[in-house]
């Protein structure tokens, strides 16, 4: 009974989140077509098991924000840039440094420790830094089983920022395209890899997926 109620509540919350007409900062490192499909009104498919995994990550996240509440400023501050068409919530800030918490599974940490911080997380904190007027960030990974904490400082990189601005414009251009025209986009054009599609919540709605030969 409790599981059903809990799942219903988190589904309701997730549906409210989907309604934003802005590109979410957390989407910027992902597939541009997945963002465009959400903005076109396609609802993502999220299976219940993944929702529960996200909630555990969320709980770890909230705990760090709560324990550090006396030194973290702007916790969960909503940020929006009308010109860019981007919105998001930052985890917090300590002085002039943006703090971004990420939970990570033991499996992912073992498999990809050398790849941390992930490029899509660096992209996300660049949007936050830009919108907050900050030049420094720390991405903090918390391993969900052992509680190991890994910290990675990130400096604002102008070249990366220029690329992100282009990506934002590209997402907007995809939103304007009729859905049938999106069948022909390629992995190269989207600048994504196969794993994006493997874990994509918009796969069932994606007009390009069948042509991508994954
Ligand atoms: S299935 Fe692949 S190409 Fe389609 S939206 Fe998802 S990640 Fe993008």
mmCIF file of C-alpha atoms in Angstrom, residues 12-202:
data_model
loop_
_atom_site.group_PDB
_atom_site.id
_atom_site.type_symbol
_atom_site.label_atom_id
_atom_site.label_comp_id
_atom_site.label_asym_id
_atom_site.label_seq_id
_atom_site.Cartn_x
_atom_site.Cartn_y
_atom_site.Cartn_z
ATOM 1 C CA UNK A 12 2.312 13.662 -9.630
ATOM 2 C CA UNK A 13 5.330 15.768 -8.681
ATOM 3 C CA UNK A 14 7.224 14.664 -11.789
ATOM 4 C CA UNK A 15 4.294 15.571 -14.055
ATOM 5 C CA UNK A 16 4.191 19.090 -12.613
ATOM 6 C CA UNK A 17 7.933 19.467 -13.269
ATOM 7 C CA UNK A 18 7.514 18.424 -16.908
ATOM 8 C CA UNK A 19 5.257 21.375 -17.636
ATOM 9 C CA UNK A 20 7.923 24.061 -17.731
ATOM 10 C CA UNK A 21 8.164 25.786 -21.133
ATOM 11 C CA UNK A 22 11.876 26.423 -20.493
ATOM 12 C CA UNK A 23 14.830 24.239 -21.383
ATOM 13 C CA UNK A 24 15.861 22.810 -18.033
ATOM 14 C CA UNK A 25 19.478 23.347 -17.043
ATOM 15 C CA UNK A 26 19.671 19.670 -16.108
ATOM 16 C CA UNK A 27 18.797 18.760 -19.721
ATOM 17 C CA UNK A 28 21.563 20.751 -21.355
ATOM 18 C CA UNK A 29 24.144 17.957 -21.275
ATOM 19 C CA UNK A 30 21.703 15.439 -22.729
ATOM 20 C CA UNK A 31 20.094 14.793 -26.092
ATOM 21 C CA UNK A 32 18.788 17.997 -27.725
ATOM 22 C CA UNK A 33 15.985 16.060 -29.369
ATOM 23 C CA UNK A 34 14.793 14.668 -26.024
ATOM 24 C CA UNK A 35 14.545 18.243 -24.680
ATOM 25 C CA UNK A 36 12.767 19.391 -27.838
ATOM 26 C CA UNK A 37 10.236 16.542 -27.604
ATOM 27 C CA UNK A 38 9.402 17.473 -24.002
ATOM 28 C CA UNK A 39 9.003 21.111 -25.035
ATOM 29 C CA UNK A 40 6.709 20.001 -27.848
ATOM 30 C CA UNK A 41 4.493 18.390 -25.206
ATOM 31 C CA UNK A 42 5.531 14.733 -25.452
ATOM 32 C CA UNK A 43 5.394 13.088 -22.065
ATOM 33 C CA UNK A 44 8.457 11.053 -21.128
ATOM 34 C CA UNK A 45 8.022 7.421 -20.146
ATOM 35 C CA UNK A 46 9.588 6.707 -16.790
ATOM 36 C CA UNK A 47 9.400 3.237 -15.318
ATOM 37 C CA UNK A 48 8.582 2.861 -11.654
ATOM 38 C CA UNK A 49 11.863 1.218 -10.699
ATOM 39 C CA UNK A 50 13.819 4.182 -12.080
ATOM 40 C CA UNK A 51 11.560 6.607 -10.226
ATOM 41 C CA UNK A 52 12.442 4.885 -6.955
ATOM 42 C CA UNK A 53 16.162 4.986 -7.761
ATOM 43 C CA UNK A 54 15.856 8.742 -8.452
ATOM 44 C CA UNK A 55 14.097 9.240 -5.138
ATOM 45 C CA UNK A 56 16.937 7.576 -3.247
ATOM 46 C CA UNK A 57 19.376 9.897 -5.014
ATOM 47 C CA UNK A 58 17.129 12.810 -4.178
ATOM 48 C CA UNK A 59 17.069 11.838 -0.502
ATOM 49 C CA UNK A 60 20.905 11.768 -0.380
ATOM 50 C CA UNK A 61 20.915 15.150 -2.040
ATOM 51 C CA UNK A 62 18.412 16.716 0.374
ATOM 52 C CA UNK A 63 20.310 15.362 3.329
ATOM 53 C CA UNK A 64 23.524 17.099 2.245
ATOM 54 C CA UNK A 65 21.645 20.361 1.701
ATOM 55 C CA UNK A 66 20.001 20.047 5.109
ATOM 56 C CA UNK A 67 23.171 19.176 7.066
ATOM 57 C CA UNK A 68 25.034 22.053 5.391
ATOM 58 C CA UNK A 69 22.121 24.501 5.575
ATOM 59 C CA UNK A 70 23.998 26.946 7.821
ATOM 60 C CA UNK A 71 26.800 27.474 5.288
ATOM 61 C CA UNK A 72 25.011 26.838 1.984
ATOM 62 C CA UNK A 73 23.348 29.917 0.526
ATOM 63 C CA UNK A 74 20.647 30.100 -2.149
ATOM 64 C CA UNK A 75 19.629 26.488 -1.531
ATOM 65 C CA UNK A 76 17.243 25.337 -4.305
ATOM 66 C CA UNK A 77 17.101 28.887 -5.624
ATOM 67 C CA UNK A 78 15.077 29.025 -8.823
ATOM 68 C CA UNK A 79 16.918 30.652 -11.698
ATOM 69 C CA UNK A 80 15.520 31.640 -15.078
ATOM 70 C CA UNK A 81 16.927 33.377 -18.105
ATOM 71 C CA UNK A 82 14.126 34.570 -20.367
ATOM 72 C CA UNK A 83 16.474 35.397 -23.221
ATOM 73 C CA UNK A 84 18.125 31.981 -23.210
ATOM 74 C CA UNK A 85 14.821 30.258 -22.414
ATOM 75 C CA UNK A 86 16.470 28.209 -19.657
ATOM 76 C CA UNK A 87 15.441 27.569 -16.061
ATOM 77 C CA UNK A 88 16.639 25.493 -13.148
ATOM 78 C CA UNK A 89 17.286 25.260 -9.441
ATOM 79 C CA UNK A 90 20.735 25.412 -7.977
ATOM 80 C CA UNK A 91 21.707 23.142 -5.090
ATOM 81 C CA UNK A 92 23.466 25.977 -3.315
ATOM 82 C CA UNK A 93 26.403 28.305 -3.170
ATOM 83 C CA UNK A 94 29.218 28.907 -0.715
ATOM 84 C CA UNK A 95 30.491 32.449 -1.235
ATOM 85 C CA UNK A 96 31.413 32.796 -4.906
ATOM 86 C CA UNK A 97 31.392 29.050 -5.571
ATOM 87 C CA UNK A 98 28.403 27.172 -6.881
ATOM 88 C CA UNK A 99 27.860 23.758 -5.257
ATOM 89 C CA UNK A 100 26.222 20.929 -7.190
ATOM 90 C CA UNK A 101 25.526 17.579 -5.498
ATOM 91 C CA UNK A 102 25.223 14.381 -7.524
ATOM 92 C CA UNK A 103 24.529 10.927 -6.171
ATOM 93 C CA UNK A 104 26.209 8.042 -7.966
ATOM 94 C CA UNK A 105 25.757 4.280 -7.739
ATOM 95 C CA UNK A 106 28.677 2.040 -6.677
ATOM 96 C CA UNK A 107 28.526 0.405 -10.123
ATOM 97 C CA UNK A 108 28.738 3.730 -12.009
ATOM 98 C CA UNK A 109 31.559 4.950 -9.795
ATOM 99 C CA UNK A 110 33.586 1.776 -10.319
ATOM 100 C CA UNK A 111 32.981 1.816 -14.061
ATOM 101 C CA UNK A 112 33.590 5.476 -14.760
ATOM 102 C CA UNK A 113 35.657 6.974 -11.963
ATOM 103 C CA UNK A 114 38.221 8.200 -14.498
ATOM 104 C CA UNK A 115 35.495 10.019 -16.420
ATOM 105 C CA UNK A 116 34.352 12.146 -13.485
ATOM 106 C CA UNK A 117 33.166 14.816 -13.478
ATOM 107 C CA UNK A 118 30.847 13.810 -16.329
ATOM 108 C CA UNK A 119 30.774 16.224 -19.260
ATOM 109 C CA UNK A 120 26.994 16.652 -19.012
ATOM 110 C CA UNK A 121 27.351 17.700 -15.372
ATOM 111 C CA UNK A 122 30.048 20.245 -16.301
ATOM 112 C CA UNK A 123 27.628 21.616 -18.931
ATOM 113 C CA UNK A 124 24.851 21.877 -16.351
ATOM 114 C CA UNK A 125 26.986 23.796 -13.840
ATOM 115 C CA UNK A 126 28.091 26.151 -16.623
ATOM 116 C CA UNK A 127 24.482 27.179 -17.112
ATOM 117 C CA UNK A 128 24.087 27.701 -13.380
ATOM 118 C CA UNK A 129 27.342 29.670 -13.158
ATOM 119 C CA UNK A 130 26.287 31.863 -16.065
ATOM 120 C CA UNK A 131 22.851 32.573 -14.638
ATOM 121 C CA UNK A 132 24.249 33.200 -11.141
ATOM 122 C CA UNK A 133 27.145 35.361 -12.377
ATOM 123 C CA UNK A 134 29.723 32.981 -10.845
ATOM 124 C CA UNK A 135 33.011 31.680 -12.267
ATOM 125 C CA UNK A 136 33.666 28.709 -9.986
ATOM 126 C CA UNK A 137 31.793 25.550 -9.053
ATOM 127 C CA UNK A 138 32.361 22.306 -7.208
ATOM 128 C CA UNK A 139 30.607 19.140 -8.348
ATOM 129 C CA UNK A 140 30.281 16.756 -5.418
ATOM 130 C CA UNK A 141 29.609 13.075 -6.119
ATOM 131 C CA UNK A 142 28.208 11.011 -3.256
ATOM 132 C CA UNK A 143 28.382 7.266 -3.690
ATOM 133 C CA UNK A 144 25.041 5.914 -2.507
ATOM 134 C CA UNK A 145 26.270 2.744 -0.860
ATOM 135 C CA UNK A 146 29.513 3.579 0.970
ATOM 136 C CA UNK A 147 28.900 7.327 1.300
ATOM 137 C CA UNK A 148 32.253 8.091 -0.382
ATOM 138 C CA UNK A 149 32.466 11.766 -1.371
ATOM 139 C CA UNK A 150 34.426 13.006 -4.391
ATOM 140 C CA UNK A 151 34.784 16.703 -5.196
ATOM 141 C CA UNK A 152 35.696 18.268 -8.529
ATOM 142 C CA UNK A 153 36.322 21.998 -8.930
ATOM 143 C CA UNK A 154 35.141 23.485 -12.233
ATOM 144 C CA UNK A 155 36.167 26.851 -13.664
ATOM 145 C CA UNK A 156 33.933 28.736 -16.077
ATOM 146 C CA UNK A 157 35.157 27.986 -19.599
ATOM 147 C CA UNK A 158 34.186 30.535 -22.279
ATOM 148 C CA UNK A 159 34.669 28.080 -25.125
ATOM 149 C CA UNK A 160 32.351 25.532 -23.532
ATOM 150 C CA UNK A 161 29.835 28.302 -22.880
ATOM 151 C CA UNK A 162 29.806 29.320 -26.559
ATOM 152 C CA UNK A 163 29.092 25.685 -27.472
ATOM 153 C CA UNK A 164 26.259 25.541 -24.946
ATOM 154 C CA UNK A 165 24.652 28.681 -26.336
ATOM 155 C CA UNK A 166 24.701 27.064 -29.785
ATOM 156 C CA UNK A 167 23.148 23.919 -28.333
ATOM 157 C CA UNK A 168 20.341 25.964 -26.755
ATOM 158 C CA UNK A 169 19.598 27.559 -30.139
ATOM 159 C CA UNK A 170 19.687 24.135 -31.767
ATOM 160 C CA UNK A 171 17.130 22.772 -29.257
ATOM 161 C CA UNK A 172 14.865 25.732 -30.029
ATOM 162 C CA UNK A 173 15.195 25.074 -33.756
ATOM 163 C CA UNK A 174 14.191 21.418 -33.221
ATOM 164 C CA UNK A 175 11.104 22.551 -31.298
ATOM 165 C CA UNK A 176 10.037 24.586 -34.334
ATOM 166 C CA UNK A 177 10.412 21.657 -36.761
ATOM 167 C CA UNK A 178 7.359 19.530 -37.627
ATOM 168 C CA UNK A 179 7.708 16.130 -35.977
ATOM 169 C CA UNK A 180 7.985 14.273 -39.310
ATOM 170 C CA UNK A 181 11.022 16.372 -40.250
ATOM 171 C CA UNK A 182 12.841 15.102 -37.179
ATOM 172 C CA UNK A 183 12.986 11.524 -38.451
ATOM 173 C CA UNK A 184 16.234 12.138 -40.301
ATOM 174 C CA UNK A 185 18.425 13.634 -37.576
ATOM 175 C CA UNK A 186 21.583 11.641 -36.893
ATOM 176 C CA UNK A 187 23.630 10.871 -33.789
ATOM 177 C CA UNK A 188 26.369 13.119 -35.226
ATOM 178 C CA UNK A 189 24.005 16.040 -35.703
ATOM 179 C CA UNK A 190 22.607 15.575 -32.207
ATOM 180 C CA UNK A 191 26.170 15.105 -30.859
ATOM 181 C CA UNK A 192 25.074 12.207 -28.675
ATOM 182 C CA UNK A 193 26.255 8.656 -28.128
ATOM 183 C CA UNK A 194 24.354 5.389 -28.066
ATOM 184 C CA UNK A 195 24.032 5.417 -24.265
ATOM 185 C CA UNK A 196 21.868 8.534 -24.469
ATOM 186 C CA UNK A 197 19.272 6.554 -26.425
ATOM 187 C CA UNK A 198 19.655 3.489 -24.235
ATOM 188 C CA UNK A 199 18.554 5.392 -21.131
ATOM 189 C CA UNK A 200 16.265 7.908 -22.874
ATOM 190 C CA UNK A 201 12.814 8.525 -21.417
ATOM 191 C CA UNK A 202 11.599 9.912 -24.757
#
